[in-house]
Short mmCIF file of C-alpha atoms and ligand atoms in Angstrom, two decimals:
data_model
loop_
_atom_site.label_atom_id
_atom_site.label_comp_id
_atom_site.label_asym_id
_atom_site.label_seq_id
_atom_site.Cartn_x
_atom_site.Cartn_y
_atom_site.Cartn_z
CA MET A 1 0.11 0.02 0.07
CA LEU A 2 2.86 2.35 0.81
CA LYS A 3 4.27 1.49 -2.62
CA GLN A 4 1.04 2.47 -4.14
CA ILE A 5 1.08 5.86 -2.47
CA GLU A 6 4.64 6.49 -3.63
CA GLU A 7 3.63 5.70 -7.17
CA HIS A 8 0.77 8.14 -6.93
CA ILE A 9 3.35 10.80 -5.69
CA ILE A 10 5.46 10.24 -8.68
CA GLU A 11 2.44 10.39 -11.00
CA VAL A 12 1.34 13.72 -9.38
CA GLU A 13 4.78 15.23 -9.76
CA LYS A 14 5.03 14.22 -13.34
CA PHE A 15 1.70 15.21 -14.38
CA GLU A 16 1.22 17.89 -16.95
CA ALA A 17 -2.02 18.99 -18.52
CA ASP A 18 -2.61 20.07 -22.01
CA SER A 19 -6.10 21.29 -21.61
CA ILE A 20 -8.53 22.63 -18.95
CA GLU A 21 -10.31 19.38 -19.31
CA SER A 22 -7.36 17.16 -18.49
CA ALA A 23 -6.50 19.42 -15.55
CA GLU A 24 -10.04 19.05 -14.25
CA HIS A 25 -9.93 15.33 -14.77
CA PHE A 26 -6.71 15.28 -12.67
CA ARG A 27 -8.35 17.24 -9.97
CA ILE A 28 -11.36 14.93 -9.83
CA LYS A 29 -9.19 11.83 -9.82
CA TYR A 30 -7.14 12.97 -6.78
CA LEU A 31 -9.24 15.40 -4.79
CA GLY A 32 -12.76 14.42 -5.90
CA LYS A 33 -15.27 12.94 -3.44
CA LYS A 34 -14.52 9.34 -4.68
CA GLY A 35 -11.07 10.24 -5.65
CA VAL A 36 -7.66 8.54 -4.78
CA LEU A 37 -7.15 10.52 -1.60
CA ASN A 38 -10.49 9.90 -0.12
CA ASP A 39 -10.11 6.17 -0.84
CA LEU A 40 -6.67 6.10 0.78
CA PHE A 41 -7.92 7.99 3.89
CA LEU A 42 -10.69 5.42 4.22
CA ALA A 43 -8.08 2.60 3.88
CA PHE A 44 -5.87 4.24 6.50
CA LYS A 45 -8.34 3.11 9.26
CA ASN A 46 -7.46 -0.46 8.56
CA VAL A 47 -3.73 -0.10 8.48
CA PRO A 48 -2.05 -1.95 11.39
CA ASN A 49 -0.98 0.41 14.15
CA GLU A 50 2.81 -0.08 13.72
CA GLU A 51 2.53 0.89 10.00
CA LYS A 52 0.32 3.84 10.63
CA LYS A 53 3.10 6.41 11.07
CA ALA A 54 4.78 5.80 7.72
CA PHE A 55 1.57 5.43 5.96
CA GLY A 56 0.20 8.62 7.48
CA GLN A 57 3.16 10.66 6.45
CA ALA A 58 3.12 9.32 2.85
CA LEU A 59 -0.49 9.99 2.56
CA ASN A 60 -0.07 13.64 3.74
CA LYS A 61 2.71 14.21 1.38
CA LEU A 62 0.58 12.98 -1.49
CA LYS A 63 -2.31 15.18 -0.36
CA ILE A 64 -0.16 18.29 -0.36
CA LYS A 65 1.56 17.43 -3.65
CA ALA A 66 -1.85 16.86 -5.29
CA GLN A 67 -3.38 20.13 -3.86
CA GLU A 68 -0.31 22.19 -5.09
CA LYS A 69 -0.55 20.63 -8.49
CA VAL A 70 -4.18 21.45 -8.74
CA ASP A 71 -3.65 25.00 -7.60
CA ALA A 72 -0.84 25.57 -10.12
CA LEU A 73 -2.96 24.05 -12.93
CA GLN A 74 -5.87 26.21 -12.07
CA LYS A 75 -3.70 29.36 -11.94
CA HIS A 76 -2.20 28.43 -15.30
CA PHE A 77 -5.35 27.79 -17.17
CA GLY A 78 -7.22 30.62 -15.34
CA ASP A 79 -4.72 33.22 -16.51
CA LYS A 80 -4.58 31.71 -19.95
CA GLU A 81 -8.28 31.94 -20.18
CA ASP A 82 -8.29 35.51 -19.16
CA GLN A 83 -5.66 36.52 -21.76
CA GLY A 84 -6.68 34.33 -24.73
CA ASN A 85 -10.18 33.09 -24.74
CA ARG A 86 -12.00 36.08 -23.53
CA LYS A 87 -12.89 37.94 -26.71
CA ILE A 88 -13.89 41.58 -25.94
CA ASP A 89 -16.15 43.08 -28.46
CA LEU A 90 -15.60 46.82 -28.12
CA THR A 91 -18.58 47.72 -30.28
CA MET A 92 -21.08 45.91 -28.13
CA SER A 93 -23.44 48.28 -26.21
CA ALA A 94 -23.02 48.29 -22.56
CA GLU A 95 -25.25 46.36 -20.04
CA PRO A 96 -28.15 48.64 -19.22
CA LEU A 97 -27.86 50.09 -15.78
CA ARG A 98 -30.89 49.48 -13.67
CA LEU A 99 -31.94 52.99 -12.51
CA GLY A 100 -33.86 53.45 -9.34
CA THR A 101 -37.14 55.55 -9.31
CA ARG A 102 -37.89 58.69 -7.40
CA HIS A 103 -39.80 58.27 -4.22
CA PRO A 104 -43.36 59.53 -4.71
CA LEU A 105 -42.94 62.07 -2.01
CA SER A 106 -39.92 63.54 -3.87
CA ILE A 107 -41.86 63.60 -7.16
CA VAL A 108 -44.81 65.50 -5.59
CA LYS A 109 -42.36 67.89 -3.75
CA ASN A 110 -40.58 68.62 -6.96
CA ASP A 111 -43.91 69.25 -8.80
CA ILE A 112 -45.07 71.60 -6.12
CA ILE A 113 -41.79 73.40 -6.15
CA GLU A 114 -41.91 73.76 -9.84
CA ILE A 115 -45.38 75.29 -9.79
CA PHE A 116 -44.46 77.89 -7.24
CA SER A 117 -41.07 78.64 -8.84
CA ARG A 118 -42.93 79.70 -12.00
CA LEU A 119 -44.73 82.28 -9.76
CA GLY A 120 -41.36 83.62 -8.59
CA PHE A 121 -41.06 81.79 -5.27
CA THR A 122 -37.54 80.81 -4.12
CA ILE A 123 -36.82 77.81 -2.07
CA SER A 124 -35.66 78.06 1.51
CA GLU A 125 -34.88 75.54 4.15
CA GLY A 126 -34.27 75.52 7.90
CA PRO A 127 -33.09 73.15 10.62
CA GLU A 128 -35.13 70.12 11.76
CA ILE A 129 -33.91 70.67 15.29
CA GLU A 130 -35.39 73.97 16.25
CA ASP A 131 -35.66 76.33 19.18
CA ASP A 132 -38.72 77.43 21.02
CA TRP A 133 -38.62 80.78 19.38
CA HIS A 134 -38.73 79.72 15.81
CA ASN A 135 -41.19 76.91 16.21
CA PHE A 136 -43.50 78.66 18.55
CA SER A 137 -43.03 82.00 20.30
CA ALA A 138 -42.18 84.08 17.08
CA LEU A 139 -45.24 82.62 15.48
CA ASN A 140 -47.56 84.11 18.09
CA LEU A 141 -47.54 80.97 20.30
CA PRO A 142 -46.18 82.27 23.57
CA GLU A 143 -45.50 79.76 26.39
CA GLU A 144 -48.78 78.61 27.92
CA HIS A 145 -50.59 79.26 24.69
CA PRO A 146 -53.22 76.39 24.50
CA ALA A 147 -52.60 75.96 20.66
CA ARG A 148 -49.18 74.50 21.62
CA ASP A 149 -50.92 71.32 22.60
CA MET A 150 -52.31 70.86 19.22
CA GLN A 151 -48.76 69.97 18.04
CA ASP A 152 -47.58 66.94 19.94
CA THR A 153 -44.05 68.16 20.23
CA PHE A 154 -40.80 65.97 20.66
CA PHE A 155 -38.62 67.90 23.02
CA ILE A 156 -34.88 67.22 23.23
CA GLN A 157 -34.31 66.44 26.92
CA ARG A 158 -30.96 67.88 27.42
CA ASN A 159 -32.20 71.29 26.60
CA PRO A 160 -35.91 71.95 26.87
CA ASP A 161 -35.54 74.94 24.64
CA THR A 162 -34.76 72.68 21.63
CA LEU A 163 -37.31 70.47 19.95
CA LEU A 164 -37.87 68.73 16.72
CA ARG A 165 -39.78 71.15 14.59
CA THR A 166 -43.47 70.35 14.42
CA HIS A 167 -44.11 72.32 11.18
CA THR A 168 -42.20 74.18 8.45
CA SER A 169 -43.66 77.45 9.61
CA SER A 170 -40.44 77.85 11.59
CA VAL A 171 -38.75 78.48 8.31
CA GLN A 172 -40.86 81.46 7.69
CA VAL A 173 -39.53 83.12 10.77
CA ARG A 174 -35.93 82.40 9.94
CA PHE A 175 -36.38 83.68 6.37
CA MET A 176 -38.05 86.95 7.47
CA GLU A 177 -35.28 87.43 10.17
CA LYS A 178 -32.64 87.19 7.36
CA ASN A 179 -34.37 88.86 4.40
CA ASP A 180 -36.13 92.06 3.75
CA ALA A 181 -39.60 92.34 2.10
CA PRO A 182 -40.76 91.65 -0.58
CA ILE A 183 -40.51 88.01 -0.05
CA ARG A 184 -41.80 85.00 -2.00
CA THR A 185 -40.53 81.72 -0.68
CA ILE A 186 -41.53 78.12 -0.18
CA SER A 187 -39.88 75.82 2.37
CA PRO A 188 -40.16 72.13 1.89
CA GLY A 189 -38.98 69.91 4.75
CA ARG A 190 -39.45 67.08 7.36
CA VAL A 191 -41.48 67.64 10.47
CA PHE A 192 -42.06 65.61 13.58
CA ARG A 193 -44.94 65.01 15.89
CA ASN A 194 -45.50 62.60 18.65
CA GLU A 195 -48.36 60.76 17.16
CA ALA A 196 -49.22 57.08 17.12
CA ILE A 197 -48.41 55.58 13.60
CA SER A 198 -51.43 54.65 11.70
CA ALA A 199 -52.84 54.62 8.02
CA ARG A 200 -53.53 58.43 8.49
CA ALA A 201 -50.71 59.63 10.87
CA HIS A 202 -47.11 59.28 11.36
CA CYS A 203 -44.56 60.77 13.67
CA ILE A 204 -42.39 61.93 10.68
CA PHE A 205 -43.91 63.51 7.73
CA HIS A 206 -43.28 66.31 5.20
CA GLN A 207 -44.69 69.82 4.67
CA ILE A 208 -44.26 72.76 2.29
CA GLU A 209 -44.64 76.09 3.72
CA GLY A 210 -45.39 79.22 1.52
CA LEU A 211 -44.82 82.90 2.48
CA TYR A 212 -45.45 85.98 0.37
CA ILE A 213 -44.84 89.43 1.90
CA ASP A 214 -45.04 92.72 0.00
CA GLU A 215 -46.98 96.07 0.14
CA ASN A 216 -50.66 95.71 -0.22
CA VAL A 217 -50.86 91.98 -0.39
CA SER A 218 -54.54 90.98 0.08
CA PHE A 219 -56.59 87.89 0.89
CA ALA A 220 -57.65 87.82 -2.81
CA ASP A 221 -53.87 87.32 -3.71
CA LEU A 222 -53.86 84.35 -1.45
CA LYS A 223 -56.98 82.84 -2.89
CA GLN A 224 -55.85 83.32 -6.35
CA THR A 225 -52.43 81.95 -5.80
CA LEU A 226 -53.89 78.75 -4.24
CA LEU A 227 -56.52 78.34 -6.90
CA HIS A 228 -53.66 78.49 -9.41
CA PHE A 229 -51.67 75.89 -7.53
CA ALA A 230 -54.65 73.52 -7.19
CA GLN A 231 -55.47 73.65 -10.95
CA GLU A 232 -51.88 73.20 -11.91
CA PHE A 233 -51.35 70.27 -9.64
CA PHE A 234 -54.67 68.48 -9.72
CA GLY A 235 -56.06 69.61 -13.03
CA LYS A 236 -57.67 72.53 -14.74
CA GLU A 237 -61.18 71.57 -13.73
CA THR A 238 -60.29 71.68 -9.86
CA LYS A 239 -62.29 74.03 -7.74
CA ILE A 240 -61.27 75.29 -4.31
CA ARG A 241 -63.19 76.35 -1.24
CA LEU A 242 -61.98 78.30 1.81
CA ARG A 243 -63.34 77.57 5.23
CA PRO A 244 -62.67 79.98 8.17
CA SER A 245 -60.23 78.32 10.60
CA TYR A 246 -57.67 79.32 13.35
CA PHE A 247 -53.96 79.41 13.40
CA PRO A 248 -52.15 81.66 15.87
CA PHE A 249 -49.77 83.00 13.19
CA THR A 250 -52.46 84.09 10.69
CA GLU A 251 -55.34 86.42 10.95
CA PRO A 252 -57.71 85.69 9.30
CA SER A 253 -57.03 82.06 8.75
CA ALA A 254 -58.60 79.47 6.52
CA GLU A 255 -58.43 75.84 5.57
CA VAL A 256 -58.63 75.09 1.95
CA ASP A 257 -60.50 72.22 0.32
CA ILE A 258 -60.31 70.97 -3.26
CA SER A 259 -63.13 69.50 -5.20
CA CYS A 260 -62.56 65.69 -4.88
CA ASN A 261 -60.43 64.62 -7.81
CA ILE A 262 -61.38 61.09 -7.45
CA CYS A 263 -65.21 61.27 -7.77
CA LYS A 264 -65.28 64.69 -9.35
CA GLY A 265 -67.60 65.98 -6.62
CA LYS A 266 -70.10 63.19 -6.82
CA GLY A 267 -69.17 61.72 -3.48
CA CYS A 268 -66.86 58.84 -2.60
CA ASN A 269 -65.15 57.38 0.50
CA ILE A 270 -62.09 59.54 0.10
CA CYS A 271 -64.04 62.82 0.31
CA LYS A 272 -66.48 61.08 2.84
CA TYR A 273 -69.33 61.81 0.28
CA SER A 274 -68.93 65.57 0.66
CA GLY A 275 -67.28 66.13 -2.73
CA TRP A 276 -64.45 68.11 -1.06
CA VAL A 277 -61.13 67.18 0.53
CA GLU A 278 -58.93 69.45 2.72
CA ILE A 279 -55.41 70.16 1.38
CA LEU A 280 -53.97 72.88 3.43
CA GLY A 281 -54.05 75.65 6.00
CA CYS A 282 -53.41 79.36 5.22
CA GLY A 283 -54.10 82.90 6.19
CA MET A 284 -52.79 86.53 6.22
CA VAL A 285 -49.61 86.70 8.26
CA ASP A 286 -50.42 88.06 11.74
CA PRO A 287 -48.92 91.50 12.14
CA ASN A 288 -47.27 90.37 15.41
CA VAL A 289 -45.43 87.70 13.50
CA LEU A 290 -44.18 90.33 11.06
CA ASP A 291 -42.90 92.46 13.87
CA ASN A 292 -41.39 89.61 15.75
CA CYS A 293 -39.27 88.87 12.69
CA GLY A 294 -38.24 92.45 11.94
CA ILE A 295 -40.58 93.26 9.13
CA ASP A 296 -42.62 96.50 9.41
CA SER A 297 -46.21 95.47 9.78
CA LYS A 298 -47.37 99.08 8.96
CA LYS A 299 -45.81 98.94 5.54
CA TYR A 300 -46.05 95.29 4.64
CA SER A 301 -48.69 92.52 4.75
CA GLY A 302 -48.48 89.02 3.43
CA PHE A 303 -49.96 85.56 3.23
CA ALA A 304 -48.73 82.19 4.25
CA PHE A 305 -49.80 78.56 3.78
CA GLY A 306 -48.70 75.15 4.86
CA MET A 307 -49.47 71.81 3.26
CA GLY A 308 -48.58 68.25 4.04
CA ILE A 309 -46.80 66.47 1.17
CA GLU A 310 -47.93 63.03 2.27
CA ARG A 311 -51.60 64.18 2.13
CA ILE A 312 -51.28 65.69 -1.24
CA THR A 313 -49.48 62.53 -2.62
CA MET A 314 -52.15 60.33 -1.28
CA LEU A 315 -54.88 62.39 -2.91
CA LYS A 316 -53.13 62.66 -6.23
CA TYR A 317 -52.12 58.88 -6.42
CA GLN A 318 -54.93 57.44 -4.33
CA VAL A 319 -52.65 55.98 -1.81
CA LYS A 320 -54.69 54.78 1.06
CA ASP A 321 -52.04 54.00 3.76
CA LEU A 322 -49.46 56.59 4.79
CA ARG A 323 -47.22 53.96 6.06
CA LEU A 324 -46.40 52.81 2.64
CA PHE A 325 -44.30 55.96 2.13
CA PHE A 326 -41.85 54.85 4.84
CA GLU A 327 -41.60 51.07 4.16
CA ASN A 328 -39.61 51.55 0.94
CA ASP A 329 -41.11 48.36 -0.49
CA ILE A 330 -39.79 48.31 -4.06
CA ARG A 331 -43.05 46.94 -5.37
CA PHE A 332 -44.82 50.15 -4.14
CA LEU A 333 -42.09 52.52 -5.15
CA GLU A 334 -41.64 51.24 -8.78
CA GLN A 335 -45.26 52.20 -9.54
CA PHE A 336 -44.23 55.82 -9.58
CA LYS A 337 -41.63 55.34 -12.31
CA HIS A 338 -43.54 57.26 -15.04
CA ALA A 339 -45.40 59.49 -12.68
N1 LIG B 1 -48.20 75.13 10.40
C1 LIG B 1 -49.50 74.61 10.20
C2 LIG B 1 -49.60 73.18 10.53
O1 LIG B 1 -48.54 72.55 10.64
C3 LIG B 1 -49.85 74.75 8.81
C4 LIG B 1 -50.08 76.22 8.38
C5 LIG B 1 -51.34 76.86 8.50
C6 LIG B 1 -49.04 76.98 7.92
C7 LIG B 1 -51.54 78.14 8.17
C8 LIG B 1 -49.30 78.29 7.52
C9 LIG B 1 -50.44 78.86 7.73
O2 LIG B 1 -48.23 79.03 7.03
O3 LIG B 1 -50.60 80.23 7.31
O4 LIG B 1 -50.59 72.68 10.84
#
């Protein structure tokens, strides 16, 4: 048996392959599951104890030699294949790249930005971690104001003066502090509220704020601007309706509904059979807010509005569950490819 192993060793050392096939044949013969080495290792169990040492050493030598040979052959034929056999056709067109798709919230945000850009609005942004002044006090919501409770605020524990902004109205304040009138700006961004997550509410969502300040700006300007937006975004046949409302930072304030774009006003479960759906809050900027932000309220007036991007997206694409926007399920996102 020992002799047999030695013969194998000689054969391994001598072996030369002239093709990948013969190299592979060699590999299977020696290292394969039913190959020479496995057979010999099985036979090793029955070798008498006094012969085990010599037999074991020879066997290990064979194993190492065979493995080295196989490695060398693989390297040889692998390199050769890389150089010789691989034909590169430089005229071939490239593999198409699989492009991702834009998130529906980004598509809608960009559409809204485009509509207001055409009216001369600039884009402004502010921090998501805000202080009390910009999120509340400057907007006519002093401490102890009951309307603060409407916005379930996340406070940052280490400094109770800092919080996650509850609306993008904070960016109005920052913009007015930095810029003189006239002002036309919209501020898209992420906002946070301590709400239980459901099909209709989330603790993180997106808003777009609008601000227009100039001499002699009137409520009629506000209404016309929003009508224009609604018709550009939801279609020319869209109607709007303003309902009186309350926001501390605007006076007078209103909520705006559009005629339901799904049932065209006939009544469906999206508009709760009223024919109208709410899309935003708005109003004439309260003179206190202008003064807080360094704008002369005797000379200037203006309007502001704020809308939820999720809400508008749900209406436009008939998405019934807000949570879908955050799950990033590719099957959902891909549907907006051509939107
Ligand atoms: N900040 C309000 C909210 O988050 C939305 C809003 C209402 C913004 C009226 C405005 C406005 O600028 O004038 O609910």
